[in-house]
PDB file of N, CA and C in Angstrom:
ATOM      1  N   UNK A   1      28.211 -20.566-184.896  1.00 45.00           N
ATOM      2  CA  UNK A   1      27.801 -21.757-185.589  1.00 45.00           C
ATOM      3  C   UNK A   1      27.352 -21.373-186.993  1.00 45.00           C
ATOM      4  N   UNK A   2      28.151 -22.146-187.650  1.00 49.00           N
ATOM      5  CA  UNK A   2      27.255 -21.675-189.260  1.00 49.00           C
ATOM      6  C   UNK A   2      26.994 -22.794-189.555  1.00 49.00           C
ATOM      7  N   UNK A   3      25.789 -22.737-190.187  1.00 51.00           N
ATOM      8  CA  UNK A   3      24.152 -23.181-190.756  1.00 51.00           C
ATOM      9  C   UNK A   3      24.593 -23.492-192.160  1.00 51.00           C
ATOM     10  N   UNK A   4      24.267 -24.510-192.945  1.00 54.00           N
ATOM     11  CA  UNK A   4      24.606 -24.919-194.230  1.00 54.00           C
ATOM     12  C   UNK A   4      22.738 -24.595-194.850  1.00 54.00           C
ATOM     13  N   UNK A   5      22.149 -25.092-194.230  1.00 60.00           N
ATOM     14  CA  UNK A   5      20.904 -25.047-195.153  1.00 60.00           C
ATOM     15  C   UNK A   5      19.975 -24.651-193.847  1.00 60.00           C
ATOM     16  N   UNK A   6      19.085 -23.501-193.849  1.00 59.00           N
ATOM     17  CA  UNK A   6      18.408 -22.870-192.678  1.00 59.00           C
ATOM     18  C   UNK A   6      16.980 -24.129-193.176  1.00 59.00           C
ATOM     19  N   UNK A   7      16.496 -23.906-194.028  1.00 65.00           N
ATOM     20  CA  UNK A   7      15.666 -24.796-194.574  1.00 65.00           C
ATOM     21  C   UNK A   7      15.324 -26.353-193.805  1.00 65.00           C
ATOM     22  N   UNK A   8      16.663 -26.566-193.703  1.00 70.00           N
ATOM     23  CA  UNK A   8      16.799 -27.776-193.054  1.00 70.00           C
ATOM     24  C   UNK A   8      17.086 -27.687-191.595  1.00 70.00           C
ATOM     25  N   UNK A   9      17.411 -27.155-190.830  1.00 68.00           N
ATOM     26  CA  UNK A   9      16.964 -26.610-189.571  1.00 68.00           C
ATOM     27  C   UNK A   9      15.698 -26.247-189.233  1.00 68.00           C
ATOM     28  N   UNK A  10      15.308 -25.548-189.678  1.00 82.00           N
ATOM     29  CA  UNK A  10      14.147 -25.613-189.862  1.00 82.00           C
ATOM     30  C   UNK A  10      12.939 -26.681-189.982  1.00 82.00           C
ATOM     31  N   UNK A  11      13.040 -27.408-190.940  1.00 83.00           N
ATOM     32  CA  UNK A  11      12.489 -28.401-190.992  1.00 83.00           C
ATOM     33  C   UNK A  11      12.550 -29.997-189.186  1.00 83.00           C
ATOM     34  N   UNK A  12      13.755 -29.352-189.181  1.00 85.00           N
ATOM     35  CA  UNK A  12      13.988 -30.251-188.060  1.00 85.00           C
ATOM     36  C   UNK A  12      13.673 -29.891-186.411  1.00 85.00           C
ATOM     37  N   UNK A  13      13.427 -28.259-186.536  1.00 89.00           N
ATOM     38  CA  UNK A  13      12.887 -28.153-185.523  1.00 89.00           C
ATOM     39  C   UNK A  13      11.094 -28.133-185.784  1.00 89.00           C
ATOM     40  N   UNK A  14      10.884 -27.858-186.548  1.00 87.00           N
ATOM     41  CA  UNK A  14       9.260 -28.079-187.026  1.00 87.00           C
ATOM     42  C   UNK A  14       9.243 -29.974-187.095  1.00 87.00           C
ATOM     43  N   UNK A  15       9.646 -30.597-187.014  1.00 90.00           N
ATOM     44  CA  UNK A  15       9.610 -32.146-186.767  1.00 90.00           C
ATOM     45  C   UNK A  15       9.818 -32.353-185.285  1.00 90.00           C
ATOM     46  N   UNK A  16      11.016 -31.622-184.280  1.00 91.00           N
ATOM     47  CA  UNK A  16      10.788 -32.001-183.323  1.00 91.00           C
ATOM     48  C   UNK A  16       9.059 -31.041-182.531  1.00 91.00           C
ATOM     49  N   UNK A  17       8.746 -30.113-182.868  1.00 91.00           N
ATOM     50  CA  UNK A  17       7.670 -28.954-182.255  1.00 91.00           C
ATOM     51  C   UNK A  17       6.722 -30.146-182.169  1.00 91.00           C
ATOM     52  N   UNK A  18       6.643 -31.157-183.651  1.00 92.00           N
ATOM     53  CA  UNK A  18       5.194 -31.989-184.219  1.00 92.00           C
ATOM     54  C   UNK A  18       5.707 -33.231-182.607  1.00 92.00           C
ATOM     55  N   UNK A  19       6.417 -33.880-183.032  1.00 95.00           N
ATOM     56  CA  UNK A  19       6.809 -34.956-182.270  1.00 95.00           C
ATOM     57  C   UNK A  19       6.519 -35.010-180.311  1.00 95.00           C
ATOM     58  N   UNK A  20       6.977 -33.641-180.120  1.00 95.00           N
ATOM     59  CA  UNK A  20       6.397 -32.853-178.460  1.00 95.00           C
ATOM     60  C   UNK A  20       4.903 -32.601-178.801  1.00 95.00           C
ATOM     61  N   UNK A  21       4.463 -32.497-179.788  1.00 95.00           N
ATOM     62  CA  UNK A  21       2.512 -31.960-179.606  1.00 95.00           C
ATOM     63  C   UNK A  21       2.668 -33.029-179.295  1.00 95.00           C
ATOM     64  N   UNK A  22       2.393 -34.413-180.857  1.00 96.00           N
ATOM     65  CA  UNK A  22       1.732 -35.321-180.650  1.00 96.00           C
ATOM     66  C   UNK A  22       1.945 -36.344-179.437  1.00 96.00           C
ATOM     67  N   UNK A  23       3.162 -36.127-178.648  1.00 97.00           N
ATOM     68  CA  UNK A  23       3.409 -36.532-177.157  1.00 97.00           C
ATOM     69  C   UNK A  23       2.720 -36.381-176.647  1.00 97.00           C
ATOM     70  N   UNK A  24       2.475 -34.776-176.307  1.00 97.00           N
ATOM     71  CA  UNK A  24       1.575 -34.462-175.339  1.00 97.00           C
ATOM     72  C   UNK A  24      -0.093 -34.655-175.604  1.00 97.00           C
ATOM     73  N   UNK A  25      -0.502 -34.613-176.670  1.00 98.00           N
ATOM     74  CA  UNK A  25      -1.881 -34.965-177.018  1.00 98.00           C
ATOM     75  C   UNK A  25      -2.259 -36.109-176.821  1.00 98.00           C
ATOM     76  N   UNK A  26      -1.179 -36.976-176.902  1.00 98.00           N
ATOM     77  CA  UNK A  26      -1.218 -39.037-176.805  1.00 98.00           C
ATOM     78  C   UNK A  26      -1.629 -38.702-175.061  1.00 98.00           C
ATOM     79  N   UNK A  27      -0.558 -38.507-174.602  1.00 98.00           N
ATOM     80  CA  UNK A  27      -1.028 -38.509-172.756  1.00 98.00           C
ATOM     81  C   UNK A  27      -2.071 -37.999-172.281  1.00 98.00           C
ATOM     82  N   UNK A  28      -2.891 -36.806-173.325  1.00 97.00           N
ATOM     83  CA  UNK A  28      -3.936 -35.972-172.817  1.00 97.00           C
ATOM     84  C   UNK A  28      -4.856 -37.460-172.941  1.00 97.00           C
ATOM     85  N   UNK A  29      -4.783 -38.216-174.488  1.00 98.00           N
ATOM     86  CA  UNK A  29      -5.827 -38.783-174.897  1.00 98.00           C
ATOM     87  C   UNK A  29      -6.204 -40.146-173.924  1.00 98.00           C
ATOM     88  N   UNK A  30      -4.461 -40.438-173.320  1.00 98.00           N
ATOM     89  CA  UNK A  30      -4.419 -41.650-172.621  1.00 98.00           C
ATOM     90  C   UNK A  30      -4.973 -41.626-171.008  1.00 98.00           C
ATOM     91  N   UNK A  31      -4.971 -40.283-170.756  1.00 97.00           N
ATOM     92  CA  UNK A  31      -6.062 -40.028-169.661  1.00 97.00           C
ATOM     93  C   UNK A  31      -7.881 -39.499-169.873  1.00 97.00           C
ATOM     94  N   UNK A  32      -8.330 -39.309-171.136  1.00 96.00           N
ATOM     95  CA  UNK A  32      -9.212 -39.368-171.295  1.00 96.00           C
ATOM     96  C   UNK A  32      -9.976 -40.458-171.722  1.00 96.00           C
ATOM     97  N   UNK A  33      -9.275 -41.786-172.132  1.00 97.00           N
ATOM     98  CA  UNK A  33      -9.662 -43.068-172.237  1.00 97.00           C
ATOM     99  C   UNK A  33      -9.742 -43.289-171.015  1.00 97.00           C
ATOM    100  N   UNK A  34      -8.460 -43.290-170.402  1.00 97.00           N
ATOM    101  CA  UNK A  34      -8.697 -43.975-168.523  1.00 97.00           C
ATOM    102  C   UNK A  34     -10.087 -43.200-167.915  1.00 97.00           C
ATOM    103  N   UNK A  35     -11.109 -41.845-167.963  1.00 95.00           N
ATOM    104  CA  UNK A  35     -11.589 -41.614-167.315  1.00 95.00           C
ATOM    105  C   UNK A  35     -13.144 -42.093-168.486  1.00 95.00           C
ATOM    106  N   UNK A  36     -13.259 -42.531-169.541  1.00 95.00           N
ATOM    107  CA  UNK A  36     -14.288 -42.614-170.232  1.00 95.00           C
ATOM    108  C   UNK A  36     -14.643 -44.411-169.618  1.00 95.00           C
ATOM    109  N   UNK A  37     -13.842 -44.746-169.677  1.00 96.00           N
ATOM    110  CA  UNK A  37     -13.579 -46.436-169.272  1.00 96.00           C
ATOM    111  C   UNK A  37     -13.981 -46.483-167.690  1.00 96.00           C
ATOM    112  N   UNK A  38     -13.581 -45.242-166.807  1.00 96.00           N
ATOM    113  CA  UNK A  38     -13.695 -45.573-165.689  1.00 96.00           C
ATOM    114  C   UNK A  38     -15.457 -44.363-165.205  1.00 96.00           C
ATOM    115  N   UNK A  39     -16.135 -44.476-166.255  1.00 95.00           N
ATOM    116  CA  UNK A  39     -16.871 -43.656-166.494  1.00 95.00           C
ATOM    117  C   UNK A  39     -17.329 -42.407-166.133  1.00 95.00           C
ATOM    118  N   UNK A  40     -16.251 -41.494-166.051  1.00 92.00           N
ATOM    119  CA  UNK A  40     -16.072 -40.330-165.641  1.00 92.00           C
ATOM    120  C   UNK A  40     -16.425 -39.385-166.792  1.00 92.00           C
ATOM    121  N   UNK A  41     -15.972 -39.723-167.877  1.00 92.00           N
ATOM    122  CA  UNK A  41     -16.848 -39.066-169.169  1.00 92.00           C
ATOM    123  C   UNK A  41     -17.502 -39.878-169.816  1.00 92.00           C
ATOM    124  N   UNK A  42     -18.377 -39.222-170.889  1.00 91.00           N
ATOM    125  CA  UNK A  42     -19.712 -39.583-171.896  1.00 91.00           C
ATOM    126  C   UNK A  42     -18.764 -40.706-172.547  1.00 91.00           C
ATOM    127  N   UNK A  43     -19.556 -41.450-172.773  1.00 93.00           N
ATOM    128  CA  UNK A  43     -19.465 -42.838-173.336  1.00 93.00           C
ATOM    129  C   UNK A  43     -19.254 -42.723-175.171  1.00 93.00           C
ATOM    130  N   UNK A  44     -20.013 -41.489-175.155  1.00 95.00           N
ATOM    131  CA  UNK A  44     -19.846 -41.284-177.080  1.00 95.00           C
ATOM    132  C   UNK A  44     -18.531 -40.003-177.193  1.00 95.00           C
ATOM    133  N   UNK A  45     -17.531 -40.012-175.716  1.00 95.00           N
ATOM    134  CA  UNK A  45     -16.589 -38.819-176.246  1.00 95.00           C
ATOM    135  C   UNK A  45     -16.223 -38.940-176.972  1.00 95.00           C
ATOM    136  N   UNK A  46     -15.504 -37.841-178.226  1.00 96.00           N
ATOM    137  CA  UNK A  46     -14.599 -38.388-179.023  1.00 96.00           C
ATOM    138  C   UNK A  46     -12.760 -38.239-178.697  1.00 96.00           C
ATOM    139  N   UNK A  47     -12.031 -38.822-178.109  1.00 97.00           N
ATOM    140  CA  UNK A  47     -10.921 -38.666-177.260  1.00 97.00           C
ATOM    141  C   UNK A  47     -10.105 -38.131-178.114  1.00 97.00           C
ATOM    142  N   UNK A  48     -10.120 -38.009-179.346  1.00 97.00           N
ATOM    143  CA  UNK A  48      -8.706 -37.646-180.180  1.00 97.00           C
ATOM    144  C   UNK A  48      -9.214 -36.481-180.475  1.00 97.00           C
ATOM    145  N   UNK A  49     -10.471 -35.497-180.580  1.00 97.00           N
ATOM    146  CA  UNK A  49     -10.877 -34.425-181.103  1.00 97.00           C
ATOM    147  C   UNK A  49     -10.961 -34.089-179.265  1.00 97.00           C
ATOM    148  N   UNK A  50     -11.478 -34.324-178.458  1.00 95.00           N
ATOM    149  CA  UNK A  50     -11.290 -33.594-176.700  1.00 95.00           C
ATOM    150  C   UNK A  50      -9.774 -33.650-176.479  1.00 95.00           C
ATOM    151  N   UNK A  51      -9.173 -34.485-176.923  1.00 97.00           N
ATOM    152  CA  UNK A  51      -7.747 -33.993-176.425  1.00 97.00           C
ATOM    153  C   UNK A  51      -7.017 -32.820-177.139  1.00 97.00           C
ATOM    154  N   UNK A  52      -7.278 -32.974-178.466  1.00 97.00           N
ATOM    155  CA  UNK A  52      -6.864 -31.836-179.203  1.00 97.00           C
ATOM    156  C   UNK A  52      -7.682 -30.268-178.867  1.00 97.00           C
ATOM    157  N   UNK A  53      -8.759 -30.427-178.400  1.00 95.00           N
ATOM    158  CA  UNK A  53      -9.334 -29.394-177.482  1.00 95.00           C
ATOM    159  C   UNK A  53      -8.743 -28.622-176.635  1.00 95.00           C
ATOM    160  N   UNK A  54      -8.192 -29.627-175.586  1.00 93.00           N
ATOM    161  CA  UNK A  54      -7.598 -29.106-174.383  1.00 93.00           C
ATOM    162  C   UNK A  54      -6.232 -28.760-174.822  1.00 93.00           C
ATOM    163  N   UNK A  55      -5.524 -29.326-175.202  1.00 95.00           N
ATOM    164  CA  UNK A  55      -4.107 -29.060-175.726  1.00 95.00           C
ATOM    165  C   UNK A  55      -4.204 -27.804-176.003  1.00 95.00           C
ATOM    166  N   UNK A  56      -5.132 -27.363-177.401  1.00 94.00           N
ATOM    167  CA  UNK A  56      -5.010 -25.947-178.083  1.00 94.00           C
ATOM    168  C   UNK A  56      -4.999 -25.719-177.151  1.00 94.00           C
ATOM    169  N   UNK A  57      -6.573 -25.690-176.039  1.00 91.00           N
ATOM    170  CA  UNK A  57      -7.044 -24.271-175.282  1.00 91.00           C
ATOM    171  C   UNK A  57      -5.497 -24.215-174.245  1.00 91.00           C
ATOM    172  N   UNK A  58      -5.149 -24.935-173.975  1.00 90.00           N
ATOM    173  CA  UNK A  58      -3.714 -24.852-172.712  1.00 90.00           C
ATOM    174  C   UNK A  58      -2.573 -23.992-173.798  1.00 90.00           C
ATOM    175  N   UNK A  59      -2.318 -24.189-174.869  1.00 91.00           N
ATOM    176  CA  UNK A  59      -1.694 -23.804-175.665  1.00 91.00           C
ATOM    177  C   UNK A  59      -2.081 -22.006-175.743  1.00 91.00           C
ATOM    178  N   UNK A  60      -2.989 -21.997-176.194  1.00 88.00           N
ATOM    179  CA  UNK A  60      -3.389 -20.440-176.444  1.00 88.00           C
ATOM    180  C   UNK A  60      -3.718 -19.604-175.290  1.00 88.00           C
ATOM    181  N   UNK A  61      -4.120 -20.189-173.888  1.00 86.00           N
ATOM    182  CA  UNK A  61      -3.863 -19.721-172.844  1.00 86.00           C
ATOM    183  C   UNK A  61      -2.621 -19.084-172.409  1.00 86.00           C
ATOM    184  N   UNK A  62      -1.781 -20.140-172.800  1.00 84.00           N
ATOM    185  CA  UNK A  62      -0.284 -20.053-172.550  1.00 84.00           C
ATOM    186  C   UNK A  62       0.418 -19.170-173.206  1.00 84.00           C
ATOM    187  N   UNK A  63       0.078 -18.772-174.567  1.00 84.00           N
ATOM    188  CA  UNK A  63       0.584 -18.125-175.211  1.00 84.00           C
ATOM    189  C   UNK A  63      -0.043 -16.292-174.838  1.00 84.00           C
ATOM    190  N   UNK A  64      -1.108 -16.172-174.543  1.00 81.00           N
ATOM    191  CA  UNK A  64      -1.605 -14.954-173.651  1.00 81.00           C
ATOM    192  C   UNK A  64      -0.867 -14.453-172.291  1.00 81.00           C
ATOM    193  N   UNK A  65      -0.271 -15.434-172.115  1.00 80.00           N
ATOM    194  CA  UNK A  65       0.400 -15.127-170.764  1.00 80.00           C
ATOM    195  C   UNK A  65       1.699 -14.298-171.098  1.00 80.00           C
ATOM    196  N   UNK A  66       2.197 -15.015-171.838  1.00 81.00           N
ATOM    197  CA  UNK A  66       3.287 -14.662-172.258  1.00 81.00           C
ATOM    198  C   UNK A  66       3.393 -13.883-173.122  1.00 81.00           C
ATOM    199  N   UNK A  67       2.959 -13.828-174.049  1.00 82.00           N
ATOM    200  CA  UNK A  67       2.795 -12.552-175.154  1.00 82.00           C
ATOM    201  C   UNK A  67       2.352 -11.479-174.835  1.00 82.00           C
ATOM    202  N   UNK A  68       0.535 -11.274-173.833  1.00 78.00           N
ATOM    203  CA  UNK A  68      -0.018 -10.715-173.761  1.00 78.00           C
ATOM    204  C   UNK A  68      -0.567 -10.051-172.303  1.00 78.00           C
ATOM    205  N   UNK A  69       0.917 -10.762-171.815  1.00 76.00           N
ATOM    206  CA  UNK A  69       0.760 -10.175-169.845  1.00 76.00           C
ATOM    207  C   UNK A  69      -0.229 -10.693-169.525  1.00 76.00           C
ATOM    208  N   UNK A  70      -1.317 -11.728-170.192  1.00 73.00           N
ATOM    209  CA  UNK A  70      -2.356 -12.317-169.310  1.00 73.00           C
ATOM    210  C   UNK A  70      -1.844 -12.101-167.646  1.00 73.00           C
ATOM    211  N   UNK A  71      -2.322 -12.301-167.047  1.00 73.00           N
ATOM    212  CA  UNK A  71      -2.223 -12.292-165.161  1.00 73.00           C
ATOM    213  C   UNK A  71      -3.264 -13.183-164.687  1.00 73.00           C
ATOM    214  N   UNK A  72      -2.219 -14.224-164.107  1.00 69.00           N
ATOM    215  CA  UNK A  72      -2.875 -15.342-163.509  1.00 69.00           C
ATOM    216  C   UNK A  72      -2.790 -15.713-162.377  1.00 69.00           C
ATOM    217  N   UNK A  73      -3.065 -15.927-160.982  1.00 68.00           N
ATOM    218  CA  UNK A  73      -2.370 -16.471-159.889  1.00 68.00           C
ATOM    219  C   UNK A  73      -2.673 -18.392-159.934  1.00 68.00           C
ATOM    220  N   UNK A  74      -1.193 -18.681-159.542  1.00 61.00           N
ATOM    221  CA  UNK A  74      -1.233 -20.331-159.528  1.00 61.00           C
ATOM    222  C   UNK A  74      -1.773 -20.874-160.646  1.00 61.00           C
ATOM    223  N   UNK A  75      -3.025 -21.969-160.130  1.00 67.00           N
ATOM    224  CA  UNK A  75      -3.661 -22.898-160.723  1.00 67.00           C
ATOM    225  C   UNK A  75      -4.677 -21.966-161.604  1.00 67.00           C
ATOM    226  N   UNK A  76      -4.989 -21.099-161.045  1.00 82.00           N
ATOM    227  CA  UNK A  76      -5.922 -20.305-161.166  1.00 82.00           C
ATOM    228  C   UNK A  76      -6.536 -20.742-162.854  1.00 82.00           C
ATOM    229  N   UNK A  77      -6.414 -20.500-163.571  1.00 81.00           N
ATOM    230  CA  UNK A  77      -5.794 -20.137-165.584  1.00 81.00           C
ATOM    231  C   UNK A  77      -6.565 -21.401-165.140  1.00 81.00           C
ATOM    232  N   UNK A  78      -5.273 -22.607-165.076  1.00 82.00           N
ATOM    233  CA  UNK A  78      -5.662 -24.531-165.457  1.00 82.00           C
ATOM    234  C   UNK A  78      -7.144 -24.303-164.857  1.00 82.00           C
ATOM    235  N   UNK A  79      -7.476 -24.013-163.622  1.00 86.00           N
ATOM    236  CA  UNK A  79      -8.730 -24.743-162.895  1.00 86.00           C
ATOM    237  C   UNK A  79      -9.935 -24.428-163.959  1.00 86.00           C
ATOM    238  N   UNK A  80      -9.434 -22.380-164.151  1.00 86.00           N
ATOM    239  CA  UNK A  80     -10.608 -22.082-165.236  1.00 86.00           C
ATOM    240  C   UNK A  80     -10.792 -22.924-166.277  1.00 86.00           C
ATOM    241  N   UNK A  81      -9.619 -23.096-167.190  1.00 87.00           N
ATOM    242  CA  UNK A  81     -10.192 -23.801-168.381  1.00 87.00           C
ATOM    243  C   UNK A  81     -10.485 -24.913-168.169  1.00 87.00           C
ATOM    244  N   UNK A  82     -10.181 -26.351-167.323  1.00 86.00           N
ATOM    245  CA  UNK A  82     -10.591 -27.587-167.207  1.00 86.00           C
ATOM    246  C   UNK A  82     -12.675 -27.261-166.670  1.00 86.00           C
ATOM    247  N   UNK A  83     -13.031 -26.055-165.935  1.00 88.00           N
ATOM    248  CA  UNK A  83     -14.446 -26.220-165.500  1.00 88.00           C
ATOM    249  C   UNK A  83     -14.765 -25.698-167.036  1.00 88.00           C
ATOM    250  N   UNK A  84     -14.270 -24.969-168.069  1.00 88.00           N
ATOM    251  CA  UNK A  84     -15.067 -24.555-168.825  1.00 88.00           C
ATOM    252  C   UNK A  84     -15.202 -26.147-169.646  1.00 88.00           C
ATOM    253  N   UNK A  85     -14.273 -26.281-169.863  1.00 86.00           N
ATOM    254  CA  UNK A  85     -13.997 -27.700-170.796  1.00 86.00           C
ATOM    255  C   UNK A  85     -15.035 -29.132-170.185  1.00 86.00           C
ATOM    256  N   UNK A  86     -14.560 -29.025-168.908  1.00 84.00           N
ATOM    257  CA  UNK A  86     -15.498 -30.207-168.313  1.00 84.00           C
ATOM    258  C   UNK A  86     -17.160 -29.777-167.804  1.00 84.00           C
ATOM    259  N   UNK A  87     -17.252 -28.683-168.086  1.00 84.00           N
ATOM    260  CA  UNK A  87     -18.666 -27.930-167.681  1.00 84.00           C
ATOM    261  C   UNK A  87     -19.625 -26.981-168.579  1.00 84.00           C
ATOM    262  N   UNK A  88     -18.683 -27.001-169.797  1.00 83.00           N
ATOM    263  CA  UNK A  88     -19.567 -26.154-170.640  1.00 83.00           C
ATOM    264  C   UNK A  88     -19.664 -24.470-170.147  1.00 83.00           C
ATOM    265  N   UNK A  89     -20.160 -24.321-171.409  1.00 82.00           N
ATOM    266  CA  UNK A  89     -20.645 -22.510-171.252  1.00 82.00           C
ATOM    267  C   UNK A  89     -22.133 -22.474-170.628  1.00 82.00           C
ATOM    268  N   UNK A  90     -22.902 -23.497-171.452  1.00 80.00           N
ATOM    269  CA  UNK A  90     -24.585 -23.181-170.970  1.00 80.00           C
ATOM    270  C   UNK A  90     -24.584 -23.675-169.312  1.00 80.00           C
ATOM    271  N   UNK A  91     -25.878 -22.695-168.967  1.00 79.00           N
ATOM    272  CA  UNK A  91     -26.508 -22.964-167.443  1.00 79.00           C
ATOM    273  C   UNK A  91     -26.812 -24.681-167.538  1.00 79.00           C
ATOM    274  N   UNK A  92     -27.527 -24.938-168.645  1.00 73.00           N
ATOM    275  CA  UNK A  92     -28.193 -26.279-168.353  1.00 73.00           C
ATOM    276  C   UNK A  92     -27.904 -26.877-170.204  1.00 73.00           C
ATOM    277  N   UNK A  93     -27.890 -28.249-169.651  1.00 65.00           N
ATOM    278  CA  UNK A  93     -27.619 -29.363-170.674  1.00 65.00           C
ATOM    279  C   UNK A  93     -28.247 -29.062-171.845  1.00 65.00           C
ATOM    280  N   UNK A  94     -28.234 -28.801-173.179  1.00 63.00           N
ATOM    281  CA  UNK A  94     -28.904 -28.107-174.213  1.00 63.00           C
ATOM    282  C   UNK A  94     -28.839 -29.441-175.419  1.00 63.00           C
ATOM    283  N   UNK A  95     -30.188 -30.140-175.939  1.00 65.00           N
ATOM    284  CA  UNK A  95     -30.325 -31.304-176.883  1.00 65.00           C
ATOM    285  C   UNK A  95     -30.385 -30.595-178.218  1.00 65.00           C
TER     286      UNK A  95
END
């Protein structure tokens, strides 16, 4: 296959990469409305900055695995990061 302008390939796969985030960040966000509404989270979340949260952290997880032989069994990886995410680092609630 020859390529007339890489530039522009380029550009078009960096448009589709954006178009798959912001997919997947919309669905993260559209289940973190359903659980703020159904009051499962804080009432002052902010859903477009927690979804972009989880995305990265699933993102850079993901990318350890694969780059960096992370070793995971199963769920194992997801379960960790959703308790860190939904549970925090501190022992107790910190004002």
């Amino acid at each position: 296959m020859i390529i007339a302008n890489q530039n522009t390939l380029n550009g078009e796969i960096r448009q589709w990469f954006l178009e798959q985030t912001l997919e997947k960040i919309s669905a993260i966000e559209g289940v973190l409305e359903k659980g703020k509404s159904a009051g499962e989270f804080r009432e002052d979340l902010k859903v477009r900055v927690a979804a972009r949260i989880i995305f990265g952290s699933a993102m850079a997880l993901s990318a350890a695995v694969i780059h960096e032989n992370l070793s995971y069994e199963g769920d194992n990886l997801a379960d960790d990061l959703m308790d860190l995410l939904l549970n925090g680092f501190c022992s107790k609630i910190r004002k």
